[in-house]
Amino acid sequence: MKILRGSSDLNLTPKQEKSCKLIIRSAATAAAGIGIVPIPGADLGPITAVQAGMIIALAKTFNLTITEAVAKQAALGFIVGNAGRLIASSLTKMIPGLGSLICGGVAFTLTEVLGWEVVADFSERALQKTQSHINEPPNFDKYTNIIDVDIKQ
């Protein structure tokens, strides 16, 4: 399995790279802010909305169109694939202060990973020019355990 380490692994123009970094970092920061809310489970809906907005913005970067419903489906699919991490981090909110910080960090990291995986998919679609309107979400099956893999350099 190839593990993306960021934009340097992708065939992006400088403009696309700058735009993707801004979109992803903004969404990840917003997700982290939502993730620190000290109520377990209260962050799932808002984080999904932020991630869906990120996916729509990333599609525009590659001149692709995607519906809000498909973007939400992609974000939810990624969240379901990482449900164990999300449940564990949500339960850490039982620890005042520290738990919320941990959950915010998990929300940031998962949103960042999702963003770059979407960029990889959209970049490939744009290069193939086979589909300008996305009718189904990217397939994240190969990435659901991405942060479990030990990265050796």
mmCIF file of C-alpha atoms in Angstrom:
data_model
loop_
_atom_site.group_PDB
_atom_site.id
_atom_site.type_symbol
_atom_site.label_atom_id
_atom_site.label_comp_id
_atom_site.label_asym_id
_atom_site.label_seq_id
_atom_site.Cartn_x
_atom_site.Cartn_y
_atom_site.Cartn_z
ATOM 1 C CA MET A 1 0.000 0.000 0.000
ATOM 2 C CA LYS A 2 1.325 3.413 -0.915
ATOM 3 C CA ILE A 3 1.108 5.901 1.897
ATOM 4 C CA LEU A 4 0.735 9.527 0.955
ATOM 5 C CA ARG A 5 2.938 11.856 2.944
ATOM 6 C CA GLY A 6 1.497 15.048 1.514
ATOM 7 C CA SER A 7 1.391 17.006 -1.687
ATOM 8 C CA SER A 8 4.918 16.075 -2.786
ATOM 9 C CA ASP A 9 3.679 12.564 -3.684
ATOM 10 C CA LEU A 10 1.080 13.957 -6.059
ATOM 11 C CA ASN A 11 1.198 15.486 -9.514
ATOM 12 C CA LEU A 12 -0.176 18.938 -8.601
ATOM 13 C CA THR A 13 0.414 22.315 -10.142
ATOM 14 C CA PRO A 14 1.800 24.926 -7.718
ATOM 15 C CA LYS A 15 -1.609 26.652 -7.712
ATOM 16 C CA GLN A 16 -3.416 23.382 -6.925
ATOM 17 C CA GLU A 17 -0.935 22.525 -4.179
ATOM 18 C CA LYS A 18 -1.330 25.919 -2.515
ATOM 19 C CA SER A 19 -5.116 25.755 -2.761
ATOM 20 C CA CYS A 20 -5.291 22.181 -1.434
ATOM 21 C CA LYS A 21 -3.022 22.971 1.519
ATOM 22 C CA LEU A 22 -5.158 25.973 2.452
ATOM 23 C CA ILE A 23 -8.454 24.083 2.111
ATOM 24 C CA ILE A 24 -7.260 21.038 4.035
ATOM 25 C CA ARG A 25 -5.512 22.940 6.814
ATOM 26 C CA SER A 26 -8.527 25.224 7.277
ATOM 27 C CA ALA A 27 -10.919 22.274 7.477
ATOM 28 C CA ALA A 28 -8.623 20.337 9.832
ATOM 29 C CA THR A 29 -8.310 23.364 12.113
ATOM 30 C CA ALA A 30 -12.097 23.807 12.141
ATOM 31 C CA ALA A 31 -12.556 20.096 12.903
ATOM 32 C CA ALA A 32 -10.091 20.361 15.789
ATOM 33 C CA GLY A 33 -11.996 23.331 17.180
ATOM 34 C CA ILE A 34 -15.238 21.375 16.975
ATOM 35 C CA GLY A 35 -13.568 18.273 18.425
ATOM 36 C CA ILE A 36 -12.640 20.006 21.672
ATOM 37 C CA VAL A 37 -16.309 20.469 22.617
ATOM 38 C CA PRO A 38 -16.470 18.544 25.910
ATOM 39 C CA ILE A 39 -19.648 16.577 25.110
ATOM 40 C CA PRO A 40 -18.965 13.033 23.818
ATOM 41 C CA GLY A 41 -20.487 12.466 20.375
ATOM 42 C CA ALA A 42 -21.685 16.067 19.911
ATOM 43 C CA ASP A 43 -18.965 16.768 17.367
ATOM 44 C CA LEU A 44 -19.726 14.076 14.776
ATOM 45 C CA GLY A 45 -22.344 16.005 12.772
ATOM 46 C CA PRO A 46 -20.470 19.312 12.618
ATOM 47 C CA ILE A 47 -17.161 17.613 11.753
ATOM 48 C CA THR A 48 -18.863 15.672 8.952
ATOM 49 C CA ALA A 49 -20.260 18.957 7.601
ATOM 50 C CA VAL A 50 -16.776 20.546 7.673
ATOM 51 C CA GLN A 51 -15.285 17.532 5.898
ATOM 52 C CA ALA A 52 -18.031 17.538 3.256
ATOM 53 C CA GLY A 53 -17.371 21.238 2.618
ATOM 54 C CA MET A 54 -13.659 20.460 2.298
ATOM 55 C CA ILE A 55 -14.379 17.737 -0.266
ATOM 56 C CA ILE A 56 -16.566 20.091 -2.335
ATOM 57 C CA ALA A 57 -13.885 22.819 -2.246
ATOM 58 C CA LEU A 58 -11.186 20.314 -3.249
ATOM 59 C CA ALA A 59 -13.311 19.138 -6.191
ATOM 60 C CA LYS A 60 -13.474 22.728 -7.454
ATOM 61 C CA THR A 61 -9.674 22.929 -7.278
ATOM 62 C CA PHE A 62 -9.558 20.152 -9.892
ATOM 63 C CA ASN A 63 -12.481 21.529 -11.962
ATOM 64 C CA LEU A 64 -14.662 18.642 -10.843
ATOM 65 C CA THR A 65 -18.188 18.904 -9.537
ATOM 66 C CA ILE A 66 -19.589 16.917 -6.660
ATOM 67 C CA THR A 67 -22.939 17.141 -4.939
ATOM 68 C CA GLU A 68 -23.240 17.873 -1.255
ATOM 69 C CA ALA A 69 -24.885 14.472 -0.755
ATOM 70 C CA VAL A 70 -21.969 12.608 -2.352
ATOM 71 C CA ALA A 71 -19.449 14.680 -0.372
ATOM 72 C CA LYS A 72 -21.284 13.863 2.883
ATOM 73 C CA GLN A 73 -21.365 10.198 1.890
ATOM 74 C CA ALA A 74 -17.593 10.272 1.336
ATOM 75 C CA ALA A 75 -16.971 11.962 4.695
ATOM 76 C CA LEU A 76 -19.280 9.545 6.513
ATOM 77 C CA GLY A 77 -17.642 6.562 4.797
ATOM 78 C CA PHE A 78 -14.257 7.702 6.015
ATOM 79 C CA ILE A 79 -15.610 8.299 9.521
ATOM 80 C CA VAL A 80 -17.202 4.843 9.630
ATOM 81 C CA GLY A 81 -13.889 3.321 8.550
ATOM 82 C CA ASN A 82 -12.227 5.049 11.487
ATOM 83 C CA ALA A 83 -15.089 4.569 13.964
ATOM 84 C CA GLY A 84 -12.934 2.843 16.565
ATOM 85 C CA ARG A 85 -10.561 5.799 16.771
ATOM 86 C CA LEU A 86 -13.442 8.246 16.946
ATOM 87 C CA ILE A 87 -15.245 6.352 19.680
ATOM 88 C CA ALA A 88 -12.069 6.001 21.720
ATOM 89 C CA SER A 89 -11.210 9.677 21.348
ATOM 90 C CA SER A 90 -14.782 10.678 22.177
ATOM 91 C CA LEU A 91 -14.626 8.622 25.357
ATOM 92 C CA THR A 92 -11.479 10.495 26.383
ATOM 93 C CA LYS A 93 -13.715 13.545 26.802
ATOM 94 C CA MET A 94 -14.637 12.019 30.138
ATOM 95 C CA ILE A 95 -11.230 13.298 31.285
ATOM 96 C CA PRO A 96 -11.759 17.040 31.801
ATOM 97 C CA GLY A 97 -9.527 19.233 29.638
ATOM 98 C CA LEU A 98 -7.064 16.621 28.427
ATOM 99 C CA GLY A 99 -9.768 14.468 26.837
ATOM 100 C CA SER A 100 -11.081 17.351 24.762
ATOM 101 C CA LEU A 101 -7.565 18.176 23.566
ATOM 102 C CA ILE A 102 -7.003 14.564 22.526
ATOM 103 C CA CYS A 103 -10.296 14.492 20.635
ATOM 104 C CA GLY A 104 -9.460 17.770 18.900
ATOM 105 C CA GLY A 105 -6.120 16.320 17.807
ATOM 106 C CA VAL A 106 -7.790 13.195 16.439
ATOM 107 C CA ALA A 107 -10.343 15.304 14.542
ATOM 108 C CA PHE A 108 -7.536 17.425 13.052
ATOM 109 C CA THR A 109 -5.480 14.396 12.014
ATOM 110 C CA LEU A 110 -8.337 12.431 10.471
ATOM 111 C CA THR A 111 -9.556 15.474 8.550
ATOM 112 C CA GLU A 112 -6.037 16.110 7.234
ATOM 113 C CA VAL A 113 -5.688 12.460 6.136
ATOM 114 C CA LEU A 114 -9.123 12.523 4.508
ATOM 115 C CA GLY A 115 -8.229 15.721 2.671
ATOM 116 C CA TRP A 116 -5.042 14.365 1.141
ATOM 117 C CA GLU A 117 -6.713 11.101 0.152
ATOM 118 C CA VAL A 118 -9.445 13.096 -1.593
ATOM 119 C CA VAL A 119 -6.759 15.161 -3.344
ATOM 120 C CA ALA A 120 -5.091 11.936 -4.544
ATOM 121 C CA ASP A 121 -8.397 10.645 -5.912
ATOM 122 C CA PHE A 122 -9.428 13.939 -7.521
ATOM 123 C CA SER A 123 -5.958 14.486 -8.993
ATOM 124 C CA GLU A 124 -6.119 11.071 -10.624
ATOM 125 C CA ARG A 125 -9.633 11.705 -11.944
ATOM 126 C CA ALA A 126 -8.585 15.084 -13.331
ATOM 127 C CA LEU A 127 -5.574 13.533 -15.077
ATOM 128 C CA GLN A 128 -7.725 10.821 -16.613
ATOM 129 C CA LYS A 129 -10.363 13.387 -17.551
ATOM 130 C CA THR A 130 -12.878 10.572 -17.539
ATOM 131 C CA GLN A 131 -15.394 12.194 -15.283
ATOM 132 C CA SER A 132 -16.022 15.853 -14.598
ATOM 133 C CA HIS A 133 -19.049 15.239 -12.381
ATOM 134 C CA ILE A 134 -18.555 12.852 -9.501
ATOM 135 C CA ASN A 135 -21.585 10.648 -8.959
ATOM 136 C CA GLU A 136 -20.088 8.424 -6.298
ATOM 137 C CA PRO A 137 -17.669 9.139 -3.475
ATOM 138 C CA PRO A 138 -13.996 8.221 -3.614
ATOM 139 C CA ASN A 139 -13.205 4.699 -2.429
ATOM 140 C CA PHE A 140 -11.401 4.990 0.903
ATOM 141 C CA ASP A 141 -11.336 1.267 1.702
ATOM 142 C CA LYS A 142 -7.587 1.110 1.229
ATOM 143 C CA TYR A 143 -7.084 4.115 3.507
ATOM 144 C CA THR A 144 -9.293 3.311 6.497
ATOM 145 C CA ASN A 145 -6.358 1.933 8.449
ATOM 146 C CA ILE A 146 -3.813 4.406 7.127
ATOM 147 C CA ILE A 147 -2.725 5.688 10.502
ATOM 148 C CA ASP A 148 -2.229 2.142 11.816
ATOM 149 C CA VAL A 149 0.602 1.535 9.374
ATOM 150 C CA ASP A 150 4.076 1.960 10.788
ATOM 151 C CA ILE A 151 5.818 4.453 8.515
ATOM 152 C CA LYS A 152 9.504 3.619 8.225
ATOM 153 C CA GLN A 153 11.809 6.071 6.548
#
